[in-house]
Amino acid sequence: EPATLDLTPSPRILQVIAETDLQVHQCLAELVDNCFDELQKARESGHQAESRVDIRIPSHRDADRSSEIVVADTGRGMSPGQMEHALRAGSTNNSQFGTLGLFGMGFNVATARLGTITEVRSGRAGDTTWNVATIDIGEMQRSGSYRVPLAQEEKAPTEHGTRITVKSLRDDTIVALQSTQESKKIRTNL
């Protein structure tokens, strides 16, 4: 009986992913595309709630290291197990590849390209807690592990959806957001 090999890559790969040459508007488009995919699947499964995607981007005057980029949807939300699958680099449920393709790595590439810390907050209707995962690329590199903390926060059973918050923005992201030309490109493309 053959032994198995654990081929989990070094978390250093997340830094390499972050160097992928994508512009801010392309990263945002990937995150918004994921929201639209979820809202479409929710509708197909009979989910009756309002379909909405909210995007919060700092203005060119406000963009700095403390700024956050937020993309949220009113989809079905995810359990901890669903989050683990959705956030794992390379996992995908889609038979076709979206705008970035990259075999299900679009989320990982987009968020790592924008900043070094991503908080994913998700919950389903009926649940009394949000599941909150914090993906900190620097901490993952220091610990040499892909395990990320998962916390629970109280929520009303009627609340549901997923919110992605990118923090500790990269210097080149801040520079792009401070550019009125890039701000215009972001608005136009979204």
Short mmCIF file of N, CA and C in Angstrom, two decimals:
data_model
loop_
_atom_site.label_atom_id
_atom_site.label_comp_id
_atom_site.label_asym_id
_atom_site.label_seq_id
_atom_site.Cartn_x
_atom_site.Cartn_y
_atom_site.Cartn_z
N GLU A 1 0.86 -1.19 0.00
CA GLU A 1 0.00 0.00 0.00
C GLU A 1 0.90 1.25 0.00
N PRO A 2 0.74 2.13 -1.01
CA PRO A 2 1.65 3.28 -1.11
C PRO A 2 1.41 4.29 0.01
N ALA A 3 2.51 4.88 0.47
CA ALA A 3 2.40 5.96 1.45
C ALA A 3 1.90 7.21 0.73
N THR A 4 1.50 8.20 1.47
CA THR A 4 1.04 9.44 0.85
C THR A 4 2.03 10.55 1.13
N LEU A 5 2.00 11.55 0.30
CA LEU A 5 2.83 12.73 0.48
C LEU A 5 1.92 13.92 0.75
N ASP A 6 2.29 14.73 1.73
CA ASP A 6 1.54 15.95 1.99
C ASP A 6 2.18 17.06 1.17
N LEU A 7 1.51 17.51 0.12
CA LEU A 7 2.06 18.50 -0.78
C LEU A 7 1.50 19.90 -0.53
N THR A 8 1.06 20.15 0.72
CA THR A 8 0.62 21.50 1.07
C THR A 8 1.79 22.44 0.80
N PRO A 9 1.60 23.46 -0.04
CA PRO A 9 2.73 24.34 -0.36
C PRO A 9 3.09 25.23 0.83
N SER A 10 4.27 25.79 0.78
CA SER A 10 4.68 26.74 1.80
C SER A 10 3.77 27.96 1.73
N PRO A 11 3.41 28.55 2.87
CA PRO A 11 2.62 29.78 2.81
C PRO A 11 3.32 30.90 2.04
N ARG A 12 4.61 30.74 1.76
CA ARG A 12 5.35 31.71 0.94
C ARG A 12 4.67 31.87 -0.42
N ILE A 13 3.97 30.84 -0.87
CA ILE A 13 3.29 30.93 -2.17
C ILE A 13 2.25 32.05 -2.16
N LEU A 14 1.70 32.36 -0.98
CA LEU A 14 0.72 33.45 -0.91
C LEU A 14 1.37 34.78 -1.23
N GLN A 15 2.64 34.94 -0.85
CA GLN A 15 3.37 36.17 -1.18
C GLN A 15 3.61 36.22 -2.68
N VAL A 16 3.92 35.08 -3.27
CA VAL A 16 4.14 35.01 -4.72
C VAL A 16 2.83 35.35 -5.45
N ILE A 17 1.73 34.78 -4.95
CA ILE A 17 0.42 35.08 -5.52
C ILE A 17 0.15 36.58 -5.49
N ALA A 18 0.53 37.21 -4.37
CA ALA A 18 0.28 38.64 -4.21
C ALA A 18 1.05 39.48 -5.22
N GLU A 19 2.10 38.94 -5.79
CA GLU A 19 2.89 39.67 -6.78
C GLU A 19 2.30 39.56 -8.19
N THR A 20 1.25 38.75 -8.36
CA THR A 20 0.59 38.62 -9.65
C THR A 20 0.18 40.00 -10.14
N ASP A 21 0.44 40.27 -11.39
CA ASP A 21 0.21 41.61 -11.92
C ASP A 21 -1.26 41.85 -12.26
N LEU A 22 -2.03 42.20 -11.24
CA LEU A 22 -3.43 42.54 -11.44
C LEU A 22 -3.68 43.92 -10.89
N GLN A 23 -4.55 44.65 -11.57
CA GLN A 23 -4.90 45.99 -11.10
C GLN A 23 -6.05 45.89 -10.08
N VAL A 24 -6.19 46.93 -9.29
CA VAL A 24 -7.21 46.95 -8.24
C VAL A 24 -8.59 46.63 -8.81
N HIS A 25 -8.94 47.23 -9.94
CA HIS A 25 -10.29 46.98 -10.49
C HIS A 25 -10.48 45.52 -10.88
N GLN A 26 -9.40 44.84 -11.30
CA GLN A 26 -9.51 43.42 -11.66
C GLN A 26 -9.73 42.56 -10.40
N CYS A 27 -9.05 42.91 -9.32
CA CYS A 27 -9.23 42.19 -8.06
C CYS A 27 -10.65 42.37 -7.54
N LEU A 28 -11.14 43.60 -7.57
CA LEU A 28 -12.51 43.86 -7.13
C LEU A 28 -13.51 43.11 -8.01
N ALA A 29 -13.26 43.09 -9.30
CA ALA A 29 -14.17 42.39 -10.22
C ALA A 29 -14.25 40.91 -9.87
N GLU A 30 -13.12 40.31 -9.49
CA GLU A 30 -13.12 38.89 -9.11
C GLU A 30 -13.98 38.67 -7.86
N LEU A 31 -13.84 39.54 -6.87
CA LEU A 31 -14.62 39.40 -5.63
C LEU A 31 -16.11 39.63 -5.89
N VAL A 32 -16.44 40.61 -6.71
CA VAL A 32 -17.84 40.90 -7.04
C VAL A 32 -18.41 39.74 -7.87
N ASP A 33 -17.62 39.20 -8.78
CA ASP A 33 -18.04 38.06 -9.60
C ASP A 33 -18.41 36.87 -8.70
N ASN A 34 -17.61 36.64 -7.65
CA ASN A 34 -17.92 35.57 -6.70
C ASN A 34 -19.27 35.82 -6.04
N CYS A 35 -19.54 37.07 -5.68
CA CYS A 35 -20.84 37.42 -5.07
C CYS A 35 -21.98 37.14 -6.04
N PHE A 36 -21.81 37.56 -7.29
CA PHE A 36 -22.87 37.33 -8.29
C PHE A 36 -23.10 35.84 -8.50
N ASP A 37 -22.01 35.05 -8.53
CA ASP A 37 -22.15 33.59 -8.66
C ASP A 37 -23.00 33.04 -7.52
N GLU A 38 -22.71 33.49 -6.30
CA GLU A 38 -23.45 33.01 -5.13
C GLU A 38 -24.92 33.43 -5.21
N LEU A 39 -25.18 34.68 -5.56
CA LEU A 39 -26.57 35.15 -5.63
C LEU A 39 -27.35 34.39 -6.69
N GLN A 40 -26.70 34.07 -7.80
CA GLN A 40 -27.35 33.28 -8.87
C GLN A 40 -27.68 31.87 -8.36
N LYS A 41 -26.71 31.22 -7.68
CA LYS A 41 -26.96 29.88 -7.14
C LYS A 41 -28.04 29.92 -6.07
N ALA A 42 -28.05 30.98 -5.27
CA ALA A 42 -29.07 31.12 -4.22
C ALA A 42 -30.46 31.21 -4.85
N ARG A 43 -30.59 32.02 -5.91
CA ARG A 43 -31.89 32.14 -6.60
C ARG A 43 -32.31 30.80 -7.17
N GLU A 44 -31.36 30.09 -7.80
CA GLU A 44 -31.68 28.79 -8.41
C GLU A 44 -32.13 27.78 -7.36
N SER A 45 -31.65 27.93 -6.12
CA SER A 45 -32.02 26.97 -5.07
C SER A 45 -33.27 27.41 -4.31
N GLY A 46 -33.91 28.50 -4.78
CA GLY A 46 -35.15 28.95 -4.17
C GLY A 46 -34.98 29.94 -3.03
N HIS A 47 -33.79 30.43 -2.82
CA HIS A 47 -33.52 31.44 -1.77
C HIS A 47 -34.29 32.71 -2.12
N GLN A 48 -35.13 33.18 -1.21
CA GLN A 48 -36.05 34.27 -1.52
C GLN A 48 -35.56 35.67 -1.16
N ALA A 49 -34.46 35.77 -0.42
CA ALA A 49 -34.02 37.07 0.10
C ALA A 49 -33.61 38.03 -1.02
N GLU A 50 -33.58 39.33 -0.66
CA GLU A 50 -33.12 40.36 -1.58
C GLU A 50 -31.68 40.05 -2.00
N SER A 51 -31.40 40.18 -3.29
CA SER A 51 -30.05 39.96 -3.80
C SER A 51 -29.33 41.31 -3.90
N ARG A 52 -28.25 41.44 -3.13
CA ARG A 52 -27.54 42.71 -3.12
C ARG A 52 -26.05 42.48 -2.91
N VAL A 53 -25.24 43.30 -3.58
CA VAL A 53 -23.79 43.30 -3.37
C VAL A 53 -23.41 44.72 -2.98
N ASP A 54 -22.73 44.86 -1.86
CA ASP A 54 -22.26 46.17 -1.40
C ASP A 54 -20.74 46.21 -1.51
N ILE A 55 -20.23 47.32 -2.02
CA ILE A 55 -18.78 47.49 -2.20
C ILE A 55 -18.38 48.79 -1.53
N ARG A 56 -17.36 48.72 -0.67
CA ARG A 56 -16.87 49.93 -0.02
C ARG A 56 -15.37 50.05 -0.30
N ILE A 57 -15.00 51.14 -0.96
CA ILE A 57 -13.62 51.40 -1.36
C ILE A 57 -13.26 52.80 -0.84
N PRO A 58 -12.08 52.97 -0.25
CA PRO A 58 -11.72 54.31 0.20
C PRO A 58 -11.60 55.27 -0.98
N SER A 59 -11.98 56.53 -0.75
CA SER A 59 -11.84 57.54 -1.81
C SER A 59 -10.35 57.82 -2.01
N HIS A 60 -10.03 58.48 -3.12
CA HIS A 60 -8.61 58.75 -3.39
C HIS A 60 -8.01 59.66 -2.32
N ARG A 61 -8.83 60.44 -1.63
CA ARG A 61 -8.33 61.31 -0.55
C ARG A 61 -8.11 60.54 0.74
N ASP A 62 -8.87 59.45 0.95
CA ASP A 62 -8.83 58.73 2.22
C ASP A 62 -7.96 57.47 2.22
N ALA A 63 -7.48 57.05 1.05
CA ALA A 63 -6.74 55.78 0.97
C ALA A 63 -5.40 55.87 1.71
N ASP A 64 -5.25 55.00 2.71
CA ASP A 64 -3.96 54.88 3.42
C ASP A 64 -3.87 53.48 4.02
N ARG A 65 -2.81 53.24 4.80
CA ARG A 65 -2.57 51.89 5.34
C ARG A 65 -3.73 51.39 6.22
N SER A 66 -4.47 52.30 6.84
CA SER A 66 -5.56 51.87 7.73
C SER A 66 -6.89 51.67 6.98
N SER A 67 -6.89 51.96 5.68
CA SER A 67 -8.11 51.81 4.88
C SER A 67 -8.49 50.34 4.74
N GLU A 68 -9.77 50.12 4.46
CA GLU A 68 -10.28 48.77 4.22
C GLU A 68 -11.08 48.76 2.93
N ILE A 69 -11.04 47.61 2.26
CA ILE A 69 -11.87 47.38 1.08
C ILE A 69 -12.86 46.30 1.49
N VAL A 70 -14.16 46.56 1.26
CA VAL A 70 -15.19 45.62 1.69
C VAL A 70 -16.09 45.25 0.50
N VAL A 71 -16.31 43.96 0.33
CA VAL A 71 -17.26 43.45 -0.66
C VAL A 71 -18.17 42.47 0.08
N ALA A 72 -19.48 42.75 0.06
CA ALA A 72 -20.42 41.92 0.81
C ALA A 72 -21.62 41.54 -0.05
N ASP A 73 -22.18 40.37 0.24
CA ASP A 73 -23.40 39.95 -0.48
C ASP A 73 -24.45 39.48 0.51
N THR A 74 -25.68 39.40 0.02
CA THR A 74 -26.80 38.93 0.82
C THR A 74 -27.17 37.50 0.42
N GLY A 75 -26.16 36.72 0.07
CA GLY A 75 -26.38 35.33 -0.33
C GLY A 75 -26.70 34.43 0.86
N ARG A 76 -26.60 33.14 0.64
CA ARG A 76 -26.98 32.16 1.66
C ARG A 76 -26.01 32.07 2.82
N GLY A 77 -24.77 32.57 2.64
CA GLY A 77 -23.77 32.44 3.69
C GLY A 77 -23.20 31.03 3.72
N MET A 78 -22.20 30.83 4.59
CA MET A 78 -21.50 29.54 4.63
C MET A 78 -21.32 29.05 6.06
N SER A 79 -21.32 27.73 6.19
CA SER A 79 -20.96 27.07 7.45
C SER A 79 -19.43 27.06 7.53
N PRO A 80 -18.84 26.73 8.70
CA PRO A 80 -17.38 26.64 8.77
C PRO A 80 -16.78 25.67 7.73
N GLY A 81 -17.42 24.53 7.52
CA GLY A 81 -16.92 23.56 6.54
C GLY A 81 -16.96 24.12 5.12
N GLN A 82 -18.06 24.82 4.79
CA GLN A 82 -18.16 25.44 3.47
C GLN A 82 -17.11 26.53 3.30
N MET A 83 -16.85 27.30 4.38
CA MET A 83 -15.83 28.35 4.31
C MET A 83 -14.46 27.74 4.06
N GLU A 84 -14.16 26.64 4.77
CA GLU A 84 -12.86 26.01 4.61
C GLU A 84 -12.63 25.60 3.15
N HIS A 85 -13.67 25.02 2.55
CA HIS A 85 -13.56 24.61 1.14
C HIS A 85 -13.42 25.83 0.22
N ALA A 86 -14.24 26.84 0.46
CA ALA A 86 -14.26 28.02 -0.42
C ALA A 86 -12.96 28.82 -0.34
N LEU A 87 -12.31 28.84 0.82
CA LEU A 87 -11.13 29.67 1.01
C LEU A 87 -9.82 28.93 0.71
N ARG A 88 -9.90 27.63 0.50
CA ARG A 88 -8.70 26.85 0.22
C ARG A 88 -8.22 27.15 -1.20
N ALA A 89 -6.97 27.56 -1.32
CA ALA A 89 -6.41 27.88 -2.64
C ALA A 89 -6.52 26.66 -3.55
N GLY A 90 -7.07 26.88 -4.73
CA GLY A 90 -7.14 25.80 -5.71
C GLY A 90 -8.44 25.02 -5.68
N SER A 91 -9.28 25.21 -4.66
CA SER A 91 -10.54 24.46 -4.64
C SER A 91 -11.57 25.26 -5.44
N THR A 92 -12.42 24.55 -6.14
CA THR A 92 -13.44 25.23 -6.91
C THR A 92 -14.62 24.30 -7.14
N ASN A 93 -15.80 24.88 -7.20
CA ASN A 93 -17.00 24.11 -7.55
C ASN A 93 -17.41 24.43 -8.98
N ASN A 94 -16.75 25.39 -9.59
CA ASN A 94 -17.16 25.84 -10.91
C ASN A 94 -16.52 24.97 -11.99
N SER A 95 -17.34 24.58 -12.96
CA SER A 95 -16.77 23.80 -14.06
C SER A 95 -16.01 24.71 -15.02
N GLN A 96 -16.46 25.95 -15.12
CA GLN A 96 -15.73 26.91 -15.96
C GLN A 96 -14.96 27.84 -15.05
N PHE A 97 -13.99 28.55 -15.56
CA PHE A 97 -13.20 29.44 -14.74
C PHE A 97 -13.61 30.86 -15.03
N GLY A 98 -13.72 31.67 -13.96
CA GLY A 98 -14.20 33.04 -14.08
C GLY A 98 -13.19 33.95 -14.73
N THR A 99 -13.31 35.24 -14.51
CA THR A 99 -12.47 36.22 -15.19
C THR A 99 -11.00 35.98 -14.95
N LEU A 100 -10.63 35.55 -13.74
CA LEU A 100 -9.22 35.29 -13.46
C LEU A 100 -8.85 33.85 -13.73
N GLY A 101 -9.84 32.97 -13.74
CA GLY A 101 -9.56 31.56 -13.94
C GLY A 101 -8.72 31.05 -12.79
N LEU A 102 -7.50 30.66 -13.07
CA LEU A 102 -6.55 30.25 -12.05
C LEU A 102 -7.06 29.12 -11.17
N PHE A 103 -7.89 28.25 -11.73
CA PHE A 103 -8.30 27.02 -11.05
C PHE A 103 -8.79 27.26 -9.63
N GLY A 104 -9.73 28.19 -9.47
CA GLY A 104 -10.32 28.43 -8.17
C GLY A 104 -9.47 29.29 -7.26
N MET A 105 -8.40 29.87 -7.76
CA MET A 105 -7.54 30.69 -6.91
C MET A 105 -7.84 32.17 -7.05
N GLY A 106 -8.90 32.51 -7.77
CA GLY A 106 -9.23 33.92 -7.98
C GLY A 106 -9.40 34.69 -6.69
N PHE A 107 -10.12 34.12 -5.72
CA PHE A 107 -10.32 34.79 -4.44
C PHE A 107 -8.98 35.05 -3.75
N ASN A 108 -8.15 34.00 -3.67
CA ASN A 108 -6.86 34.11 -2.99
C ASN A 108 -5.96 35.13 -3.67
N VAL A 109 -5.93 35.11 -4.99
CA VAL A 109 -5.10 36.06 -5.74
C VAL A 109 -5.61 37.48 -5.53
N ALA A 110 -6.92 37.68 -5.66
CA ALA A 110 -7.49 39.02 -5.56
C ALA A 110 -7.27 39.63 -4.19
N THR A 111 -7.53 38.86 -3.13
CA THR A 111 -7.40 39.43 -1.80
C THR A 111 -5.93 39.65 -1.43
N ALA A 112 -5.05 38.69 -1.75
CA ALA A 112 -3.62 38.85 -1.43
C ALA A 112 -3.01 40.00 -2.21
N ARG A 113 -3.53 40.25 -3.40
CA ARG A 113 -3.01 41.35 -4.24
C ARG A 113 -3.38 42.70 -3.64
N LEU A 114 -4.52 42.77 -2.94
CA LEU A 114 -4.99 44.04 -2.38
C LEU A 114 -4.37 44.34 -1.01
N GLY A 115 -4.25 43.33 -0.17
CA GLY A 115 -3.75 43.55 1.18
C GLY A 115 -3.28 42.27 1.82
N THR A 116 -2.70 42.38 3.02
CA THR A 116 -2.10 41.19 3.64
C THR A 116 -3.01 40.52 4.67
N ILE A 117 -4.12 41.15 5.04
CA ILE A 117 -5.06 40.53 5.98
C ILE A 117 -6.46 40.58 5.36
N THR A 118 -7.12 39.43 5.32
CA THR A 118 -8.48 39.35 4.81
C THR A 118 -9.35 38.70 5.87
N GLU A 119 -10.45 39.39 6.20
CA GLU A 119 -11.43 38.82 7.12
C GLU A 119 -12.65 38.40 6.31
N VAL A 120 -13.05 37.15 6.47
CA VAL A 120 -14.24 36.64 5.79
C VAL A 120 -15.26 36.34 6.88
N ARG A 121 -16.41 37.04 6.81
CA ARG A 121 -17.48 36.91 7.81
C ARG A 121 -18.70 36.38 7.08
N SER A 122 -19.16 35.20 7.49
CA SER A 122 -20.26 34.58 6.76
C SER A 122 -21.21 33.89 7.73
N GLY A 123 -22.48 33.91 7.38
CA GLY A 123 -23.47 33.23 8.20
C GLY A 123 -24.72 32.92 7.39
N ARG A 124 -25.41 31.88 7.83
CA ARG A 124 -26.61 31.42 7.14
C ARG A 124 -27.85 31.79 7.93
N ALA A 125 -28.97 31.93 7.22
CA ALA A 125 -30.25 32.17 7.88
C ALA A 125 -30.51 31.00 8.83
N GLY A 126 -30.98 31.33 10.02
CA GLY A 126 -31.25 30.29 11.02
C GLY A 126 -30.11 30.14 12.02
N ASP A 127 -28.87 30.43 11.60
CA ASP A 127 -27.74 30.35 12.52
C ASP A 127 -27.77 31.56 13.45
N THR A 128 -27.22 31.42 14.64
CA THR A 128 -27.20 32.52 15.60
C THR A 128 -25.81 33.16 15.68
N THR A 129 -24.87 32.67 14.87
CA THR A 129 -23.52 33.26 14.87
C THR A 129 -23.00 33.45 13.45
N TRP A 130 -22.16 34.48 13.32
CA TRP A 130 -21.36 34.66 12.11
C TRP A 130 -20.10 33.83 12.29
N ASN A 131 -19.60 33.22 11.24
CA ASN A 131 -18.30 32.55 11.23
C ASN A 131 -17.32 33.57 10.68
N VAL A 132 -16.25 33.84 11.43
CA VAL A 132 -15.30 34.88 11.03
C VAL A 132 -13.90 34.28 10.92
N ALA A 133 -13.41 34.18 9.69
CA ALA A 133 -12.05 33.66 9.45
C ALA A 133 -11.14 34.83 9.14
N THR A 134 -9.94 34.82 9.74
CA THR A 134 -8.96 35.86 9.48
C THR A 134 -7.75 35.25 8.79
N ILE A 135 -7.53 35.66 7.55
CA ILE A 135 -6.42 35.17 6.75
C ILE A 135 -5.33 36.24 6.78
N ASP A 136 -4.26 35.98 7.54
CA ASP A 136 -3.17 36.93 7.72
C ASP A 136 -1.93 36.32 7.07
N ILE A 137 -1.59 36.81 5.88
CA ILE A 137 -0.49 36.22 5.11
C ILE A 137 0.83 36.25 5.89
N GLY A 138 1.12 37.37 6.56
CA GLY A 138 2.35 37.46 7.34
C GLY A 138 2.40 36.42 8.45
N GLU A 139 1.29 36.26 9.17
CA GLU A 139 1.23 35.28 10.25
C GLU A 139 1.34 33.86 9.71
N MET A 140 0.73 33.60 8.56
CA MET A 140 0.82 32.27 7.96
C MET A 140 2.27 31.96 7.58
N GLN A 141 2.98 32.95 7.07
CA GLN A 141 4.39 32.74 6.73
C GLN A 141 5.22 32.50 7.99
N ARG A 142 4.96 33.29 9.04
CA ARG A 142 5.71 33.12 10.30
C ARG A 142 5.48 31.74 10.90
N SER A 143 4.21 31.30 10.90
CA SER A 143 3.89 30.01 11.53
C SER A 143 4.15 28.83 10.59
N GLY A 144 4.29 29.11 9.30
CA GLY A 144 4.49 28.02 8.33
C GLY A 144 3.25 27.17 8.17
N SER A 145 2.08 27.73 8.46
CA SER A 145 0.85 26.94 8.47
C SER A 145 -0.26 27.64 7.69
N TYR A 146 -1.12 26.82 7.10
CA TYR A 146 -2.30 27.34 6.42
C TYR A 146 -3.51 27.36 7.34
N ARG A 147 -3.35 26.99 8.60
CA ARG A 147 -4.47 27.02 9.55
C ARG A 147 -4.72 28.47 9.94
N VAL A 148 -5.96 28.91 9.84
CA VAL A 148 -6.30 30.29 10.19
C VAL A 148 -7.37 30.28 11.28
N PRO A 149 -7.36 31.30 12.14
CA PRO A 149 -8.35 31.33 13.22
C PRO A 149 -9.77 31.53 12.70
N LEU A 150 -10.70 30.84 13.35
CA LEU A 150 -12.12 30.97 13.04
C LEU A 150 -12.83 31.35 14.33
N ALA A 151 -13.47 32.49 14.33
CA ALA A 151 -14.19 32.97 15.51
C ALA A 151 -15.68 33.00 15.20
N GLN A 152 -16.49 33.10 16.24
CA GLN A 152 -17.94 33.24 16.08
C GLN A 152 -18.35 34.56 16.71
N GLU A 153 -19.28 35.26 16.03
CA GLU A 153 -19.86 36.49 16.56
C GLU A 153 -21.37 36.33 16.50
N GLU A 154 -22.05 36.86 17.50
CA GLU A 154 -23.51 36.76 17.55
C GLU A 154 -24.15 37.44 16.35
N LYS A 155 -25.26 36.86 15.90
CA LYS A 155 -26.05 37.50 14.85
C LYS A 155 -27.50 37.09 15.03
N ALA A 156 -28.38 37.86 14.42
CA ALA A 156 -29.80 37.50 14.43
C ALA A 156 -30.03 36.34 13.46
N PRO A 157 -30.90 35.40 13.79
CA PRO A 157 -31.15 34.26 12.89
C PRO A 157 -31.63 34.67 11.49
N THR A 158 -32.17 35.88 11.35
CA THR A 158 -32.65 36.32 10.04
C THR A 158 -31.51 36.85 9.16
N GLU A 159 -30.36 37.17 9.75
CA GLU A 159 -29.23 37.71 8.97
C GLU A 159 -28.52 36.58 8.23
N HIS A 160 -28.00 36.90 7.03
CA HIS A 160 -27.26 35.91 6.24
C HIS A 160 -26.43 36.64 5.20
N GLY A 161 -25.42 35.94 4.68
CA GLY A 161 -24.57 36.50 3.63
C GLY A 161 -23.10 36.38 3.99
N THR A 162 -22.29 37.02 3.17
CA THR A 162 -20.83 36.95 3.34
C THR A 162 -20.24 38.33 3.12
N ARG A 163 -19.31 38.72 4.00
CA ARG A 163 -18.61 40.00 3.87
C ARG A 163 -17.11 39.74 3.88
N ILE A 164 -16.43 40.24 2.86
CA ILE A 164 -14.98 40.12 2.74
C ILE A 164 -14.39 41.50 3.00
N THR A 165 -13.51 41.58 4.00
CA THR A 165 -12.85 42.84 4.33
C THR A 165 -11.35 42.66 4.17
N VAL A 166 -10.76 43.43 3.27
CA VAL A 166 -9.31 43.37 3.07
C VAL A 166 -8.70 44.54 3.83
N LYS A 167 -7.72 44.21 4.71
CA LYS A 167 -7.06 45.20 5.56
C LYS A 167 -5.56 45.16 5.30
N SER A 168 -4.84 46.05 5.97
CA SER A 168 -3.38 46.15 5.78
C SER A 168 -3.08 46.18 4.29
N LEU A 169 -3.66 47.19 3.63
CA LEU A 169 -3.53 47.30 2.18
C LEU A 169 -2.06 47.40 1.78
N ARG A 170 -1.74 46.79 0.65
CA ARG A 170 -0.38 46.85 0.11
C ARG A 170 -0.09 48.28 -0.36
N ASP A 171 1.18 48.64 -0.34
CA ASP A 171 1.59 49.99 -0.76
C ASP A 171 1.11 50.30 -2.18
N ASP A 172 1.25 49.34 -3.10
CA ASP A 172 0.84 49.62 -4.49
C ASP A 172 -0.68 49.73 -4.61
N THR A 173 -1.42 49.06 -3.73
CA THR A 173 -2.88 49.21 -3.71
C THR A 173 -3.24 50.62 -3.26
N ILE A 174 -2.57 51.09 -2.21
CA ILE A 174 -2.83 52.44 -1.70
C ILE A 174 -2.53 53.49 -2.78
N VAL A 175 -1.38 53.34 -3.43
CA VAL A 175 -1.00 54.28 -4.50
C VAL A 175 -2.06 54.28 -5.60
N ALA A 176 -2.53 53.09 -5.99
CA ALA A 176 -3.55 53.00 -7.03
C ALA A 176 -4.85 53.67 -6.58
N LEU A 177 -5.26 53.42 -5.33
CA LEU A 177 -6.50 54.01 -4.83
C LEU A 177 -6.40 55.53 -4.70
N GLN A 178 -5.20 56.04 -4.47
CA GLN A 178 -5.00 57.49 -4.36
C GLN A 178 -5.03 58.18 -5.72
N SER A 179 -4.88 57.39 -6.78
CA SER A 179 -4.88 57.94 -8.13
C SER A 179 -6.31 58.19 -8.61
N THR A 180 -6.59 59.42 -9.03
CA THR A 180 -7.95 59.71 -9.52
C THR A 180 -8.22 58.91 -10.79
N GLN A 181 -7.18 58.65 -11.58
CA GLN A 181 -7.34 57.86 -12.81
C GLN A 181 -7.75 56.43 -12.46
N GLU A 182 -7.09 55.82 -11.47
CA GLU A 182 -7.45 54.45 -11.07
C GLU A 182 -8.84 54.43 -10.44
N SER A 183 -9.16 55.44 -9.63
CA SER A 183 -10.50 55.52 -9.03
C SER A 183 -11.57 55.54 -10.11
N LYS A 184 -11.33 56.31 -11.16
CA LYS A 184 -12.27 56.38 -12.29
C LYS A 184 -12.37 55.00 -12.97
N LYS A 185 -11.21 54.34 -13.15
CA LYS A 185 -11.18 53.02 -13.80
C LYS A 185 -11.98 52.01 -12.97
N ILE A 186 -11.82 52.08 -11.65
CA ILE A 186 -12.56 51.17 -10.76
C ILE A 186 -14.06 51.38 -10.93
N ARG A 187 -14.50 52.64 -10.86
CA ARG A 187 -15.94 52.92 -11.00
C ARG A 187 -16.46 52.50 -12.36
N THR A 188 -15.71 52.81 -13.42
CA THR A 188 -16.13 52.45 -14.77
C THR A 188 -16.26 50.94 -14.92
N ASN A 189 -15.25 50.20 -14.45
CA ASN A 189 -15.27 48.75 -14.61
C ASN A 189 -16.31 48.06 -13.74
N LEU A 190 -16.56 48.61 -12.56
CA LEU A 190 -17.60 48.00 -11.72
C LEU A 190 -18.97 48.33 -12.26
#
